[in-house]
Amino acid sequence: MGASKPVSLNLNVRGLGLSATLAINEKCAALRSEGREIFRFGLGQSPFPVPTPVVEALRLAAPEKDYLPVRGLRALREAVADFHRRSDGIDAHHDRVLVGPGSKELMFLLQIAFYGEILLPTPCWVSYFPQAQIIGRRVSQIHTRAEDEWRLTAAQLEEGIADTQDDHRPRILVLNYPGNPSGTTYSATELRELATVAKKYGVVVLSDEIYGQTNHRGEHVSIARFYPEGTIISSGLSKWCGAGGWRLGTFVFPPDLDWLLDAMAAIASESYTSVSAPIQYAAVTAFHLGVEIERYLWHTRRILRELGGRITSTLHTGGVRVRPPEGAFYLWLDFSERADTLRARGIETSTRLCRRLLDETGVAILPGAGFGRDPHELTARLAYVDFDGSKALAASENIALDTNLPEGFVDHWCGNVISGVQRLVAWLDQESA
Amino acid sequence: MGASKPVSLNLNVRGLGLSATLAINEKCAALRSEGREIFRFGLGQSPFPVPTPVVEALRLAAPEKDYLPVRGLRALREAVADFHRRSDGIDAHHDRVLVGPGSKELMFLLQIAFYGEILLPTPCWVSYFPQAQIIGRRVSQIHTRAEDEWRLTAAQLEEGIADTQDDHRPRILVLNYPGNPSGTTYSATELRELATVAKKYGVVVLSDEIYGQTNHRGEHVSIARFYPEGTIISSGLSKWCGAGGWRLGTFVFPPDLDWLLDAMAAIASESYTSVSAPIQYAAVTAFHLGVEIERYLWHTRRILRELGGRITSTLHTGGVRVRPPEGAFYLWLDFSERADTLRARGIETSTRLCRRLLDETGVAILPGAGFGRDPHELTARLAYVDFDGSKALAASENIALDTNLPEGFVDHWCGNVISGVQRLVAWLDQESA
């Protein structure tokens, strides 16, 4: 009898592939190593370096070798609570902070701990759904509409809940803004309306604000302002601090959800134990947001705002529907106006669209199907991150922050992004084969 | 309706506390901060610093910010495969290495991926069982016996399987050696016999060899030599490299278990994503085992061997049954010969034994009940790590490696461990109250 018994694989895991964003990243790397010119608009990794004071803090903390407390180093939890108090105007407390090796891992643990339904407005980030699948949780998707600019409305949320005729069902609503994949965010009014519905039904809101500090105008507002007792704020170093590969995420809980925090900490103690000690010490510096880091944030926002606006215009000329970005580094492309010509070229699904685009132009974007949308809806996510963020940042630092970037700046420093988008538009305009 | 619905907590998680080792660590820290003199023999953390070349490598890698491949940085996977080829004489391949944020997390993912029964010889490490509980897996414990020196025998394994009258049940046997909590290891002959049974029933062996390099004579042997096709070797930086707080563990799979590796990588991509990039770069240096690291290993082994032997003798004078240690930094204490006097003092369980000992002497050890043993069996784990490993290491470096440590060395550099053990023995010898 051999040890080879794939029959003993958990059914929830059978056929599960690599996460879509990571898979495209690994595919692009392979194509590039074959010599293909590839425009890497797939993986949502910040193009910018980790701010220098944070790198220096990691160097200093290199000898730290002790297992840190499960919930996180106290100094870090204090810095995180302080960060949310100042940035979001909420009453965060360090005893209600949980530090994990990435907010993705924390969301995974949340889904293990919470026995209830996950409400996912789509399009949404690629990992929420497979996490639920692995753990065996029920997901209810709420498909947002193009006419609502792909935002969940309070009416839709209320309807989604009322339809089940089960007001008491335990639920977590995952709300991500500035949004991946939308690149847009919610207004304070919209958040207040959503909060009212969540409160009415006792829905826990997992507010994924990992892009909060990348709001292009520095004007991020958290739903926790309107629903503090039921909101968990998720953040981390990956996006605004450019440290995706460092793996550090944070959850902040309200007192009413202590039972959930305690359960997650117990699971953490039996799985990842605690986050890497040197990384936690370095993160204290990041969350303190000193003047150097604030400056870094404003420069990166200016570059992203300028570049995002620029390629949005280019895409409009190609008949692609896309909202001007408000945060993060994504655009959600809607090709519905080009559906006829695409269909004439044999393209009827978002997956086929992206595969053909990659094969024929080297432009890698992710199909809408990966974000929970109907496979036949011709949508896709473009991450405008394929440029050298260190160089762009250094160049921006020579230009006073109270001015706009000069003509030609993004062409020069983010040329690959602009070329890729132009190539995408040219491809759309091709005669059908 | 409030968001406070602890009713929606996963039943498998209700009442789950912090992992026992982490809990005692946090309790000791609290007692110390109250001014109590505490002998911290609870948490199994290496007392030694991370070797200097590895710390330097982390400093150099501080700016590394990219998301690394899910399975791990290629250079690290190569170093890990090479490490096992050289140390264990097995045919490890870098494509079959999986890097995780601690081997504990990898075991958690393994239990999610594998749909089958977990065979746990007790006493065993505290986290295997609660992991299975969280995920909802069935555990079969096999209680080893004092007369077998707390080692699983091939006959016991065969019996445990035969008793179920289900030869085809998918099973994972978790085998940890040098052992936590035993401090002893298996001989090549014993491993060969266990391998024969595992092979016969197609049992996957999770061979937890995280203490392999701490074998006090540098003579670790892996069961993979005798059962390569069915063995997963688990290792990491936490113990032999003193970097528990860094959180990096590794699994090496045989080709027959690719299906399990693939499933675990898929789950990894939806949970922890990849291990912290700077830590992975630094780990390459660790697994390469250059001459400085080899020297470090021999010095740390010599100190642990000497100290472990010394306190074993002291414990014997107190009527505690304990095997001379062969690896790691644990002793498994069997107080059965003192059961009568302990009972006269109102101590009838291992938990009560440890609580009373801590309250009355400040000596913190972990009860056998936490390691899967009958609550009334008077056993406990002692981790002899409460000394300044940096100082002890520096002192040892002045003494040629081919000699024994001089008289008085451990008294001087590991005095707290010796005092604590003496205090324990004195407490046992007290008249019953």
PDB file of C-alpha atoms in Angstrom, chain A residues 1-11 13 16-20 22 25-26 43-50 55-56 58-71 101-106 108-109 111-116 126-128 130-131 134-135 137 167-171 198-204 227 229-230 238-239 242-247 256-257 259-260 262-279, chain B residues 1-11 13 16-20 22 25-26 43-50 55-56 58-71 101-106 108-109 111-116 126-128 130-131 134-135 137 167-171 198-204 227 229-230 238-239 242-247 256-257 259-260 262-279:
ATOM      1  CA  MET A   1       0.000   0.000   0.000  1.00  0.00           C
ATOM      2  CA  GLY A   2       1.549   3.331  -0.957  1.00  0.00           C
ATOM      3  CA  ALA A   3       1.330   6.649   0.811  1.00  0.00           C
ATOM      4  CA  SER A   4      -0.160   8.100  -2.351  1.00  0.00           C
ATOM      5  CA  LYS A   5      -3.802   8.607  -1.498  1.00  0.00           C
ATOM      6  CA  PRO A   6      -5.077  11.782  -3.103  1.00  0.00           C
ATOM      7  CA  VAL A   7      -8.486  10.432  -2.193  1.00  0.00           C
ATOM      8  CA  SER A   8      -7.751  11.735   1.297  1.00  0.00           C
ATOM      9  CA  LEU A   9      -7.720  15.336   0.154  1.00  0.00           C
ATOM     10  CA  ASN A  10     -10.219  17.664   1.809  1.00  0.00           C
ATOM     11  CA  LEU A  11     -13.114  18.074  -0.654  1.00  0.00           C
ATOM     12  CA  VAL A  13      -9.629  22.031  -1.314  1.00  0.00           C
ATOM     13  CA  LEU A  16      -8.217  24.760  -5.739  1.00  0.00           C
ATOM     14  CA  GLY A  17      -5.514  26.565  -7.681  1.00  0.00           C
ATOM     15  CA  LEU A  18      -3.138  29.292  -6.681  1.00  0.00           C
ATOM     16  CA  SER A  19      -4.802  32.580  -5.855  1.00  0.00           C
ATOM     17  CA  ALA A  20      -5.499  34.309  -9.198  1.00  0.00           C
ATOM     18  CA  LEU A  22      -0.377  35.257  -7.392  1.00  0.00           C
ATOM     19  CA  ASN A  25       2.396  37.064 -11.147  1.00  0.00           C
ATOM     20  CA  GLU A  26       4.174  33.743 -11.445  1.00  0.00           C
ATOM     21  CA  LEU A  43      -0.542  41.543  -9.274  1.00  0.00           C
ATOM     22  CA  GLY A  44      -1.544  44.427  -7.019  1.00  0.00           C
ATOM     23  CA  GLN A  45       1.814  45.163  -5.492  1.00  0.00           C
ATOM     24  CA  SER A  46       2.802  48.683  -4.578  1.00  0.00           C
ATOM     25  CA  PRO A  47       5.508  49.915  -6.948  1.00  0.00           C
ATOM     26  CA  PHE A  48       7.103  52.011  -4.231  1.00  0.00           C
ATOM     27  CA  PRO A  49       9.935  51.040  -1.899  1.00  0.00           C
ATOM     28  CA  VAL A  50       9.468  50.696   1.823  1.00  0.00           C
ATOM     29  CA  VAL A  55      13.876  49.852   6.442  1.00  0.00           C
ATOM     30  CA  GLU A  56      16.335  51.315   8.936  1.00  0.00           C
ATOM     31  CA  LEU A  58      14.159  46.661  10.422  1.00  0.00           C
ATOM     32  CA  ARG A  59      17.953  46.707  10.284  1.00  0.00           C
ATOM     33  CA  LEU A  60      18.079  47.787  13.909  1.00  0.00           C
ATOM     34  CA  ALA A  61      15.626  45.103  14.956  1.00  0.00           C
ATOM     35  CA  ALA A  62      17.400  42.268  13.100  1.00  0.00           C
ATOM     36  CA  PRO A  63      18.630  40.532  16.290  1.00  0.00           C
ATOM     37  CA  GLU A  64      15.135  40.412  17.855  1.00  0.00           C
ATOM     38  CA  LYS A  65      14.498  36.696  18.160  1.00  0.00           C
ATOM     39  CA  ASP A  66      11.906  36.191  20.903  1.00  0.00           C
ATOM     40  CA  TYR A  67       8.433  34.896  20.259  1.00  0.00           C
ATOM     41  CA  LEU A  68       6.303  37.990  20.626  1.00  0.00           C
ATOM     42  CA  PRO A  69       2.839  37.988  22.209  1.00  0.00           C
ATOM     43  CA  VAL A  70       0.211  36.335  20.022  1.00  0.00           C
ATOM     44  CA  ARG A  71      -1.775  39.553  19.570  1.00  0.00           C
ATOM     45  CA  PRO A 101       1.214  37.822   8.951  1.00  0.00           C
ATOM     46  CA  GLY A 102      -0.822  39.758   6.410  1.00  0.00           C
ATOM     47  CA  SER A 103      -4.433  40.847   6.649  1.00  0.00           C
ATOM     48  CA  LYS A 104      -5.279  37.961   4.309  1.00  0.00           C
ATOM     49  CA  GLU A 105      -4.287  35.497   7.037  1.00  0.00           C
ATOM     50  CA  LEU A 106      -6.356  37.440   9.568  1.00  0.00           C
ATOM     51  CA  PHE A 108      -8.821  33.513   6.968  1.00  0.00           C
ATOM     52  CA  LEU A 109      -8.795  33.163  10.746  1.00  0.00           C
ATOM     53  CA  GLN A 111     -13.756  33.064   8.712  1.00  0.00           C
ATOM     54  CA  ILE A 112     -12.665  30.066  10.784  1.00  0.00           C
ATOM     55  CA  ALA A 113     -13.751  31.716  14.030  1.00  0.00           C
ATOM     56  CA  PHE A 114     -17.068  33.146  12.864  1.00  0.00           C
ATOM     57  CA  TYR A 115     -19.892  30.756  12.189  1.00  0.00           C
ATOM     58  CA  GLY A 116     -22.072  32.648   9.818  1.00  0.00           C
ATOM     59  CA  VAL A 126      -9.957  37.505  -5.311  1.00  0.00           C
ATOM     60  CA  SER A 127      -9.264  35.717  -2.020  1.00  0.00           C
ATOM     61  CA  TYR A 128     -12.394  36.247   0.064  1.00  0.00           C
ATOM     62  CA  PRO A 130     -11.819  30.760  -1.914  1.00  0.00           C
ATOM     63  CA  GLN A 131     -11.138  31.326   1.780  1.00  0.00           C
ATOM     64  CA  ILE A 134     -11.705  26.141   2.027  1.00  0.00           C
ATOM     65  CA  ILE A 135     -13.290  26.636   5.417  1.00  0.00           C
ATOM     66  CA  ARG A 137     -18.563  28.868   4.894  1.00  0.00           C
ATOM     67  CA  ASP A 167     -33.016  38.670   9.871  1.00  0.00           C
ATOM     68  CA  HIS A 168     -31.122  36.884  12.644  1.00  0.00           C
ATOM     69  CA  ARG A 169     -28.616  35.057  10.492  1.00  0.00           C
ATOM     70  CA  PRO A 170     -25.074  35.886  11.690  1.00  0.00           C
ATOM     71  CA  ARG A 171     -23.352  37.784   8.910  1.00  0.00           C
ATOM     72  CA  ALA A 198     -25.615  46.854   8.993  1.00  0.00           C
ATOM     73  CA  LYS A 199     -26.604  48.092  12.427  1.00  0.00           C
ATOM     74  CA  LYS A 200     -30.249  47.247  11.870  1.00  0.00           C
ATOM     75  CA  TYR A 201     -29.422  43.590  11.179  1.00  0.00           C
ATOM     76  CA  GLY A 202     -26.459  43.257  13.527  1.00  0.00           C
ATOM     77  CA  VAL A 203     -24.126  42.569  10.631  1.00  0.00           C
ATOM     78  CA  VAL A 204     -20.430  42.629  11.517  1.00  0.00           C
ATOM     79  CA  TYR A 227     -20.865  52.034  13.127  1.00  0.00           C
ATOM     80  CA  GLU A 229     -19.617  48.963  17.657  1.00  0.00           C
ATOM     81  CA  GLY A 230     -19.849  46.554  14.738  1.00  0.00           C
ATOM     82  CA  SER A 238       1.368  45.973   2.315  1.00  0.00           C
ATOM     83  CA  LYS A 239      -0.062  48.803   0.296  1.00  0.00           C
ATOM     84  CA  GLY A 242       5.020  49.367   0.041  1.00  0.00           C
ATOM     85  CA  ALA A 243       5.874  46.323   2.136  1.00  0.00           C
ATOM     86  CA  GLY A 244       3.617  43.620   0.692  1.00  0.00           C
ATOM     87  CA  GLY A 245       6.372  41.043   0.908  1.00  0.00           C
ATOM     88  CA  TRP A 246       6.982  41.768   4.585  1.00  0.00           C
ATOM     89  CA  ARG A 247       3.630  40.266   5.559  1.00  0.00           C
ATOM     90  CA  ASP A 256     -18.577  44.427  21.459  1.00  0.00           C
ATOM     91  CA  LEU A 257     -16.574  41.986  19.376  1.00  0.00           C
ATOM     92  CA  TRP A 259     -15.490  37.365  21.795  1.00  0.00           C
ATOM     93  CA  LEU A 260     -14.405  37.260  18.168  1.00  0.00           C
ATOM     94  CA  ASP A 262     -10.392  36.267  21.680  1.00  0.00           C
ATOM     95  CA  ALA A 263     -11.314  33.353  19.434  1.00  0.00           C
ATOM     96  CA  MET A 264      -9.088  34.612  16.642  1.00  0.00           C
ATOM     97  CA  ALA A 265      -6.175  35.050  19.049  1.00  0.00           C
ATOM     98  CA  ALA A 266      -6.659  31.476  20.240  1.00  0.00           C
ATOM     99  CA  ILE A 267      -6.563  30.197  16.653  1.00  0.00           C
ATOM    100  CA  ALA A 268      -3.554  32.408  15.955  1.00  0.00           C
ATOM    101  CA  SER A 269      -1.730  30.825  18.884  1.00  0.00           C
ATOM    102  CA  GLU A 270      -2.283  27.410  17.283  1.00  0.00           C
ATOM    103  CA  SER A 271      -1.329  28.458  13.768  1.00  0.00           C
ATOM    104  CA  TYR A 272       1.017  31.359  12.978  1.00  0.00           C
ATOM    105  CA  THR A 273       1.861  31.983  16.686  1.00  0.00           C
ATOM    106  CA  SER A 274       2.910  35.609  16.255  1.00  0.00           C
ATOM    107  CA  VAL A 275       4.249  37.789  13.474  1.00  0.00           C
ATOM    108  CA  SER A 276       7.971  37.872  12.765  1.00  0.00           C
ATOM    109  CA  ALA A 277       9.583  39.890  15.565  1.00  0.00           C
ATOM    110  CA  PRO A 278      11.961  42.073  13.509  1.00  0.00           C
ATOM    111  CA  ILE A 279       9.093  42.960  11.154  1.00  0.00           C
TER     112      ILE A 279
ATOM    113  CA  MET B   1     -30.084  44.373  17.274  1.00  0.00           C
ATOM    114  CA  GLY B   2     -26.421  44.536  18.278  1.00  0.00           C
ATOM    115  CA  ALA B   3     -23.388  43.111  16.522  1.00  0.00           C
ATOM    116  CA  SER B   4     -22.633  41.150  19.658  1.00  0.00           C
ATOM    117  CA  LYS B   5     -23.543  37.598  18.788  1.00  0.00           C
ATOM    118  CA  PRO B   6     -21.119  35.205  20.397  1.00  0.00           C
ATOM    119  CA  VAL B   7     -23.630  32.553  19.433  1.00  0.00           C
ATOM    120  CA  SER B   8     -22.099  32.785  15.976  1.00  0.00           C
ATOM    121  CA  LEU B   9     -18.762  31.450  17.143  1.00  0.00           C
ATOM    122  CA  ASN B  10     -17.530  28.273  15.485  1.00  0.00           C
ATOM    123  CA  LEU B  11     -18.276  25.412  17.897  1.00  0.00           C
ATOM    124  CA  VAL B  13     -13.309  27.138  18.650  1.00  0.00           C
ATOM    125  CA  LEU B  16     -10.325  27.366  23.137  1.00  0.00           C
ATOM    126  CA  GLY B  17      -7.667  29.168  25.133  1.00  0.00           C
ATOM    127  CA  LEU B  18      -4.228  30.355  24.206  1.00  0.00           C
ATOM    128  CA  SER B  19      -1.785  27.588  23.373  1.00  0.00           C
ATOM    129  CA  ALA B  20      -0.509  26.251  26.723  1.00  0.00           C
ATOM    130  CA  LEU B  22       2.330  30.658  25.003  1.00  0.00           C
ATOM    131  CA  ASN B  25       4.984  32.517  28.821  1.00  0.00           C
ATOM    132  CA  GLU B  26       2.570  35.413  29.116  1.00  0.00           C
ATOM    133  CA  LEU B  43       8.051  28.119  26.965  1.00  0.00           C
ATOM    134  CA  GLY B  44      10.380  26.136  24.725  1.00  0.00           C
ATOM    135  CA  GLN B  45      12.343  28.975  23.257  1.00  0.00           C
ATOM    136  CA  SER B  46      16.004  28.575  22.394  1.00  0.00           C
ATOM    137  CA  PRO B  47      18.106  30.601  24.824  1.00  0.00           C
ATOM    138  CA  PHE B  48      20.702  31.319  22.167  1.00  0.00           C
ATOM    139  CA  PRO B  49      20.913  34.332  19.864  1.00  0.00           C
ATOM    140  CA  VAL B  50      20.474  34.063  16.123  1.00  0.00           C
ATOM    141  CA  VAL B  55      21.447  38.521  11.578  1.00  0.00           C
ATOM    142  CA  GLU B  56      23.766  40.260   9.131  1.00  0.00           C
ATOM    143  CA  LEU B  58      18.654  40.020   7.566  1.00  0.00           C
ATOM    144  CA  ARG B  59      20.131  43.512   7.754  1.00  0.00           C
ATOM    145  CA  LEU B  60      21.239  43.263   4.143  1.00  0.00           C
ATOM    146  CA  ALA B  61      17.832  42.016   3.040  1.00  0.00           C
ATOM    147  CA  ALA B  62      15.857  44.705   4.885  1.00  0.00           C
ATOM    148  CA  PRO B  63      14.763  46.540   1.690  1.00  0.00           C
ATOM    149  CA  GLU B  64      13.360  43.356   0.081  1.00  0.00           C
ATOM    150  CA  LYS B  65       9.679  44.163  -0.270  1.00  0.00           C
ATOM    151  CA  ASP B  66       8.287  41.999  -3.059  1.00  0.00           C
ATOM    152  CA  TYR B  67       5.761  39.265  -2.495  1.00  0.00           C
ATOM    153  CA  LEU B  68       7.828  36.112  -2.853  1.00  0.00           C
ATOM    154  CA  PRO B  69       6.551  32.929  -4.491  1.00  0.00           C
ATOM    155  CA  VAL B  70       4.000  31.091  -2.361  1.00  0.00           C
ATOM    156  CA  ARG B  71       6.224  28.031  -1.903  1.00  0.00           C
ATOM    157  CA  PRO B 101       5.574  31.345   8.743  1.00  0.00           C
ATOM    158  CA  GLY B 102       6.564  28.701  11.282  1.00  0.00           C
ATOM    159  CA  SER B 103       6.217  24.953  10.991  1.00  0.00           C
ATOM    160  CA  LYS B 104       3.184  25.225  13.275  1.00  0.00           C
ATOM    161  CA  GLU B 105       1.317  27.094  10.546  1.00  0.00           C
ATOM    162  CA  LEU B 106       2.375  24.479   7.992  1.00  0.00           C
ATOM    163  CA  PHE B 108      -2.224  23.648  10.523  1.00  0.00           C
ATOM    164  CA  LEU B 109      -2.490  23.843   6.746  1.00  0.00           C
ATOM    165  CA  GLN B 111      -4.473  19.266   8.688  1.00  0.00           C
ATOM    166  CA  ILE B 112      -6.811  21.427   6.612  1.00  0.00           C
ATOM    167  CA  ALA B 113      -5.639  19.834   3.362  1.00  0.00           C
ATOM    168  CA  PHE B 114      -5.586  16.211   4.487  1.00  0.00           C
ATOM    169  CA  TYR B 115      -8.874  14.494   5.097  1.00  0.00           C
ATOM    170  CA  GLY B 116      -7.990  11.715   7.459  1.00  0.00           C
ATOM    171  CA  VAL B 126       0.844  20.966  22.812  1.00  0.00           C
ATOM    172  CA  SER B 127      -0.502  22.307  19.523  1.00  0.00           C
ATOM    173  CA  TYR B 128      -1.152  19.229  17.385  1.00  0.00           C
ATOM    174  CA  PRO B 130      -6.059  21.814  19.312  1.00  0.00           C
ATOM    175  CA  GLN B 131      -5.207  22.279  15.632  1.00  0.00           C
ATOM    176  CA  ILE B 134     -10.231  23.701  15.340  1.00  0.00           C
ATOM    177  CA  ILE B 135     -10.317  22.082  11.919  1.00  0.00           C
ATOM    178  CA  ARG B 137     -10.230  16.346  12.393  1.00  0.00           C
ATOM    179  CA  ASP B 167      -6.527  -0.680   7.274  1.00  0.00           C
ATOM    180  CA  HIS B 168      -7.417   1.772   4.533  1.00  0.00           C
ATOM    181  CA  ARG B 169      -8.200   4.768   6.688  1.00  0.00           C
ATOM    182  CA  PRO B 170      -6.090   7.756   5.560  1.00  0.00           C
ATOM    183  CA  ARG B 171      -3.728   8.602   8.402  1.00  0.00           C
ATOM    184  CA  ALA B 198       3.840   3.064   8.368  1.00  0.00           C
ATOM    185  CA  LYS B 199       4.673   1.741   4.917  1.00  0.00           C
ATOM    186  CA  LYS B 200       2.502  -1.329   5.424  1.00  0.00           C
ATOM    187  CA  TYR B 201      -0.578   0.816   6.083  1.00  0.00           C
ATOM    188  CA  GLY B 202       0.268   3.708   3.773  1.00  0.00           C
ATOM    189  CA  VAL B 203       0.448   6.098   6.707  1.00  0.00           C
ATOM    190  CA  VAL B 204       1.911   9.513   5.890  1.00  0.00           C
ATOM    191  CA  TYR B 227      10.494   5.582   4.366  1.00  0.00           C
ATOM    192  CA  GLU B 229       8.180   7.939  -0.181  1.00  0.00           C
ATOM    193  CA  GLY B 230       5.813   8.598   2.726  1.00  0.00           C
ATOM    194  CA  SER B 238      13.072  28.342  15.458  1.00  0.00           C
ATOM    195  CA  LYS B 239      15.126  25.913  17.500  1.00  0.00           C
ATOM    196  CA  GLY B 242      17.549  30.423  17.834  1.00  0.00           C
ATOM    197  CA  ALA B 243      15.086  32.383  15.713  1.00  0.00           C
ATOM    198  CA  GLY B 244      11.712  31.286  17.094  1.00  0.00           C
ATOM    199  CA  GLY B 245      10.376  34.826  16.897  1.00  0.00           C
ATOM    200  CA  TRP B 246      11.331  35.141  13.238  1.00  0.00           C
ATOM    201  CA  ARG B 247       8.698  32.607  12.208  1.00  0.00           C
ATOM    202  CA  ASP B 256       4.433  10.656  -4.008  1.00  0.00           C
ATOM    203  CA  LEU B 257       2.902  13.410  -1.914  1.00  0.00           C
ATOM    204  CA  TRP B 259      -0.936  16.189  -4.363  1.00  0.00           C
ATOM    205  CA  LEU B 260      -0.677  17.191  -0.721  1.00  0.00           C
ATOM    206  CA  ASP B 262      -0.034  21.306  -4.186  1.00  0.00           C
ATOM    207  CA  ALA B 263      -3.115  21.539  -1.979  1.00  0.00           C
ATOM    208  CA  MET B 264      -1.165  23.096   0.855  1.00  0.00           C
ATOM    209  CA  ALA B 265       0.389  25.649  -1.502  1.00  0.00           C
ATOM    210  CA  ALA B 266      -3.094  26.573  -2.725  1.00  0.00           C
ATOM    211  CA  ILE B 267      -4.295  27.095   0.844  1.00  0.00           C
ATOM    212  CA  ALA B 268      -1.125  29.039   1.617  1.00  0.00           C
ATOM    213  CA  SER B 269      -1.861  31.353  -1.312  1.00  0.00           C
ATOM    214  CA  GLU B 270      -5.263  32.111   0.255  1.00  0.00           C
ATOM    215  CA  SER B 271      -3.970  32.579   3.794  1.00  0.00           C
ATOM    216  CA  TYR B 272      -0.412  33.636   4.660  1.00  0.00           C
ATOM    217  CA  THR B 273       0.539  34.223   0.965  1.00  0.00           C
ATOM    218  CA  SER B 274       4.280  33.824   1.442  1.00  0.00           C
ATOM    219  CA  VAL B 275       6.756  34.210   4.272  1.00  0.00           C
ATOM    220  CA  SER B 276       8.235  37.624   5.029  1.00  0.00           C
ATOM    221  CA  ALA B 277      10.750  38.381   2.276  1.00  0.00           C
ATOM    222  CA  PRO B 278      13.632  39.740   4.399  1.00  0.00           C
ATOM    223  CA  ILE B 279      13.337  36.725   6.715  1.00  0.00           C
TER     224      ILE B 279
END
